[in-house]
Tab-separated table of C-alpha atoms in Angstrom:
chain	number	residue	atom	x	y	z
Z	1	MET	CA	12.775	55.673	27.032
Z	2	LYS	CA	14.874	53.498	24.767
Z	3	THR	CA	13.001	50.405	25.963
Z	4	LYS	CA	9.682	52.083	25.195
Z	5	ASN	CA	10.823	52.993	21.677
Z	6	LEU	CA	12.151	49.472	21.124
Z	7	LYS	CA	8.806	47.966	22.171
Z	8	LYS	CA	7.019	50.361	19.839
Z	9	ILE	CA	9.268	49.435	16.915
Z	10	LEU	CA	8.883	45.738	17.727
Z	11	SER	CA	5.096	46.064	17.853
Z	12	ILE	CA	5.013	47.850	14.522
Z	13	SER	CA	7.279	45.194	13.017
Z	14	ILE	CA	5.061	42.370	14.293
Z	15	ILE	CA	1.912	44.071	13.016
Z	16	SER	CA	3.556	44.651	9.624
Z	17	LEU	CA	4.643	41.013	9.458
Z	18	VAL	CA	1.131	39.796	10.357
Z	19	LEU	CA	-0.405	42.065	7.718
Z	20	ALA	CA	2.119	40.881	5.126
Z	21	LEU	CA	1.419	37.207	5.932
Z	22	THR	CA	-2.336	37.863	5.807
Z	23	ALA	CA	-1.948	39.499	2.410
Z	24	VAL	CA	0.072	36.512	1.132
Z	25	VAL	CA	-2.574	34.068	2.404
Z	26	ILE	CA	-5.355	36.072	0.729
Z	27	VAL	CA	-3.448	36.221	-2.556
Z	28	LEU	CA	-2.725	32.472	-2.482
Z	29	ALA	CA	-6.390	31.788	-1.724
Z	30	VAL	CA	-7.446	33.905	-4.706
Z	31	VAL	CA	-4.863	32.819	-7.274
Z	32	PRO	CA	-6.555	30.057	-9.318
Z	33	LYS	CA	-5.013	26.704	-10.051
Z	34	LYS	CA	-6.435	24.115	-12.398
Z	35	HIS	CA	-5.533	20.457	-12.206
Z	36	TYR	CA	-4.823	18.410	-15.312
Z	37	ASN	CA	-7.793	17.706	-17.596
Z	38	PRO	CA	-7.361	14.353	-19.395
Z	39	VAL	CA	-10.571	14.583	-21.460
Z	40	ASP	CA	-10.330	15.195	-25.209
Z	41	TYR	CA	-13.349	17.335	-26.082
Z	42	ASP	CA	-13.440	16.256	-29.731
Z	43	TYR	CA	-16.216	13.770	-28.854
Z	44	SER	CA	-19.290	13.064	-30.963
Z	45	SER	CA	-21.585	12.212	-28.045
Z	46	ILE	CA	-21.644	11.632	-24.302
Z	47	SER	CA	-23.255	8.684	-22.547
Z	48	VAL	CA	-24.048	8.912	-18.854
Z	49	TRP	CA	-24.119	5.575	-17.068
Z	50	ARG	CA	-25.848	4.819	-13.799
Z	51	GLU	CA	-24.893	1.241	-12.981
Z	52	THR	CA	-26.032	-0.811	-16.012
Z	53	VAL	CA	-28.289	1.864	-17.538
Z	54	SER	CA	-27.180	4.654	-19.854
Z	55	ASN	CA	-28.625	7.736	-21.516
Z	56	GLN	CA	-26.865	9.275	-24.489
Z	57	TYR	CA	-26.753	13.052	-24.818
Z	58	LEU	CA	-25.932	15.254	-27.780
Z	59	VAL	CA	-24.277	14.619	-31.049
Z	60	LYS	CA	-22.425	17.888	-31.424
Z	61	ASP	CA	-22.663	20.598	-34.088
Z	62	GLY	CA	-26.390	20.352	-34.611
Z	63	VAL	CA	-26.470	16.712	-35.717
Z	64	VAL	CA	-29.318	14.841	-34.001
Z	65	GLY	CA	-29.060	16.646	-30.629
Z	66	SER	CA	-31.946	18.399	-28.914
Z	67	ASP	CA	-32.018	21.566	-26.817
Z	68	GLU	CA	-32.373	19.410	-23.710
Z	69	SER	CA	-29.407	17.182	-24.558
Z	70	ASP	CA	-27.317	20.218	-25.497
Z	71	LYS	CA	-27.985	21.675	-22.046
Z	72	VAL	CA	-27.109	18.416	-20.302
Z	73	VAL	CA	-23.800	18.162	-22.137
Z	74	LYS	CA	-22.936	21.801	-21.427
Z	75	ASP	CA	-23.760	21.238	-17.749
Z	76	LEU	CA	-21.666	18.049	-17.631
Z	77	ILE	CA	-18.637	19.728	-19.178
Z	78	ALA	CA	-18.990	22.817	-16.959
Z	79	LEU	CA	-19.162	20.626	-13.835
Z	80	HIS	CA	-16.231	18.506	-15.020
Z	81	GLU	CA	-14.186	21.687	-15.513
Z	82	LYS	CA	-15.280	22.886	-12.065
Z	83	SER	CA	-14.093	19.599	-10.546
Z	84	LEU	CA	-10.542	20.463	-11.630
Z	85	LYS	CA	-10.485	24.017	-10.238
Z	86	ASP	CA	-8.434	24.775	-7.174
Z	87	ASN	CA	-6.415	27.634	-5.710
Z	88	VAL	CA	-2.751	27.760	-4.768
Z	89	LEU	CA	-3.412	27.877	-0.994
Z	90	SER	CA	-5.790	24.920	-1.108
Z	91	SER	CA	-3.413	22.843	-3.228
Z	92	LEU	CA	-0.569	23.518	-0.786
Z	93	PHE	CA	-2.773	22.775	2.242
Z	94	GLN	CA	-4.160	19.528	0.772
Z	95	GLY	CA	-0.801	18.457	-0.639
Z	96	THR	CA	-2.253	18.149	-4.130
Z	97	SER	CA	0.374	20.442	-5.639
Z	98	SER	CA	2.874	17.570	-5.608
Z	99	PHE	CA	0.544	15.186	-7.467
Z	100	GLU	CA	1.565	14.410	-11.028
Z	101	PRO	CA	-1.041	13.028	-13.458
Z	102	LYS	CA	0.199	9.861	-15.107
Z	103	VAL	CA	-0.616	7.244	-17.704
Z	104	THR	CA	-0.870	3.721	-16.331
Z	105	HIS	CA	-1.039	0.450	-18.230
Z	106	TYR	CA	-3.346	-2.379	-17.236
Z	107	SER	CA	-5.457	-4.585	-19.491
Z	108	TYR	CA	-9.243	-4.766	-19.146
Z	109	SER	CA	-11.119	-6.977	-21.580
Z	110	ASN	CA	-14.239	-4.970	-20.718
Z	111	VAL	CA	-14.125	-1.764	-18.677
Z	112	LYS	CA	-17.857	-2.165	-18.018
Z	113	THR	CA	-16.833	-4.507	-15.202
Z	114	GLU	CA	-15.349	-1.424	-13.519
Z	115	PHE	CA	-18.329	0.903	-13.850
Z	116	GLN	CA	-21.397	-1.346	-14.014
Z	117	LYS	CA	-21.483	-1.783	-10.260
Z	118	ASP	CA	-23.993	-0.850	-7.535
Z	119	GLY	CA	-24.087	2.897	-7.011
Z	120	VAL	CA	-21.430	3.683	-9.617
Z	121	LEU	CA	-21.902	6.641	-11.958
Z	122	SER	CA	-19.759	7.309	-14.996
Z	123	ILE	CA	-19.499	9.392	-18.147
Z	124	VAL	CA	-18.462	7.896	-21.475
Z	125	PHE	CA	-17.097	10.209	-24.156
Z	126	ASN	CA	-17.708	8.643	-27.581
Z	127	TYR	CA	-15.614	9.517	-30.637
Z	128	VAL	CA	-16.439	8.937	-34.306
Z	129	ASP	CA	-12.783	8.752	-35.337
Z	130	GLU	CA	-10.052	6.937	-33.470
Z	131	GLN	CA	-8.139	9.369	-31.277
Z	132	LYS	CA	-4.463	9.454	-30.351
Z	133	LEU	CA	-3.574	10.134	-26.750
Z	134	ILE	CA	-2.103	13.599	-26.283
Z	135	PHE	CA	-0.605	13.764	-22.793
Z	136	ASN	CA	0.911	16.973	-21.402
Z	137	GLY	CA	0.755	18.512	-24.865
Z	138	GLU	CA	2.594	15.724	-26.675
Z	139	GLU	CA	1.564	12.541	-28.455
Z	140	TYR	CA	2.001	9.732	-25.961
Z	141	LYS	CA	3.927	6.641	-26.992
Z	142	ASN	CA	3.546	3.333	-25.168
Z	143	THR	CA	7.172	2.382	-24.618
Z	144	SER	CA	6.222	-0.578	-22.418
Z	145	ALA	CA	5.104	-2.505	-25.507
Z	146	GLN	CA	7.615	-4.554	-27.516
Z	147	VAL	CA	7.438	-1.897	-30.195
Z	148	SER	CA	6.884	1.734	-29.155
Z	149	LYS	CA	3.488	2.800	-30.471
Z	150	SER	CA	0.843	5.508	-30.140
Z	151	VAL	CA	-2.056	4.961	-27.755
Z	152	THR	CA	-5.373	5.155	-29.579
Z	153	PHE	CA	-8.961	5.074	-28.314
Z	154	SER	CA	-12.540	5.564	-29.499
Z	155	ARG	CA	-14.161	5.896	-26.048
Z	156	ALA	CA	-13.028	7.494	-22.802
Z	157	VAL	CA	-14.716	6.301	-19.618
Z	158	LEU	CA	-14.702	8.600	-16.584
Z	159	VAL	CA	-15.765	6.778	-13.394
Z	160	LEU	CA	-16.952	9.275	-10.772
Z	161	THR	CA	-16.390	9.532	-7.034
Z	162	ASN	CA	-18.775	11.424	-4.754
Z	163	SER	CA	-16.123	13.539	-3.060
Z	164	THR	CA	-15.907	17.248	-2.204
Z	165	SER	CA	-12.144	17.029	-1.684
Z	166	PHE	CA	-9.562	16.257	-4.338
Z	167	GLU	CA	-9.113	12.536	-4.890
Z	168	LYS	CA	-7.450	10.433	-7.543
Z	169	ALA	CA	-9.774	9.850	-10.502
Z	170	THR	CA	-9.339	7.530	-13.473
Z	171	LEU	CA	-10.115	7.964	-17.146
Z	172	TYR	CA	-10.109	4.649	-19.046
Z	173	LEU	CA	-9.176	4.898	-22.729
Z	174	THR	CA	-10.972	2.120	-24.592
Z	175	ASP	CA	-11.850	0.847	-28.025
Z	176	ALA	CA	-15.455	0.608	-29.252
Z	177	ASP	CA	-15.903	-2.648	-27.290
Z	178	PHE	CA	-14.734	-1.043	-24.018
Z	179	GLU	CA	-11.436	-2.911	-24.047
Z	180	SER	CA	-8.645	-0.910	-22.432
Z	181	GLU	CA	-4.916	-1.168	-21.882
Z	182	CYS	CA	-4.343	2.418	-20.854
Z	183	GLN	CA	-5.714	4.746	-18.171
Z	184	ILE	CA	-4.971	8.286	-17.014
Z	185	GLU	CA	-4.843	9.078	-13.310
Z	186	PHE	CA	-5.570	12.683	-12.280
Z	187	LEU	CA	-7.085	14.713	-9.425
Z	188	ALA	CA	-10.662	15.963	-9.161
Z	189	HIS	CA	-13.436	16.697	-6.661
Z	190	GLN	CA	-16.505	15.296	-8.411
Z	191	SER	CA	-19.359	15.595	-5.896
Z	192	ASP	CA	-21.210	18.322	-7.870
Z	193	LEU	CA	-20.891	16.325	-11.084
Z	194	TYR	CA	-21.978	13.160	-9.264
Z	195	GLU	CA	-25.052	14.818	-7.721
Z	196	TYR	CA	-26.022	16.353	-11.065
Z	197	ILE	CA	-26.075	12.920	-12.693
Z	198	VAL	CA	-28.091	11.519	-9.779
Z	199	GLY	CA	-30.697	14.151	-10.648
Z	200	LEU	CA	-30.933	13.078	-14.301
Z	201	ASP	CA	-33.748	10.798	-15.371
Z	202	ILE	CA	-31.732	7.577	-15.403
Z	203	PRO	CA	-33.321	4.720	-13.435
Z	204	MET	CA	-31.308	2.422	-11.186
Z	205	ASN	CA	-30.916	-1.345	-11.401
Z	206	LYS	CA	-32.687	-1.743	-14.737
Z	207	ALA	CA	-31.672	-4.743	-16.829
């Protein structure tokens, strides 16, 4: 009789544990997590590049822009935001929770050499005024230079990868001539954004 009761208690305990673990998994799968967004949205316009060809969309706040370009920009930003969305369970499973976004320093005399390649798609955020890099909520200082100084930029170039899983992405911070000494590395899954740009009316391989 005691053995029967013990088995019953053990069964109930196992079932309770399984239910508790299931509940934890469901909660972790539902709890949202957003990866770091390096893009400063104080842009004046967005240019979408497909290899060597670009289309410019929207000058914000009603200046120049059309209804069509407004929609494109809203779609681009929504898809960029979507590319950063994750959940706690997924981030633990993929190991992305341990990834830390970082600023890297490498000189490019012209970042176009990085994104004007066969099959490469990219988004360029253009700014009227020179911007200072705000990283993790604070103004970033380049301490690797001889004199510590703020990092400034007037364009930000986001080169896309056609991936449904989270991969390292790079945002190049450049001057008006696409010269860069500073990049931000972060995580994103950009396949939806990539496919959206493929569907825009931007021809390939046009001089």
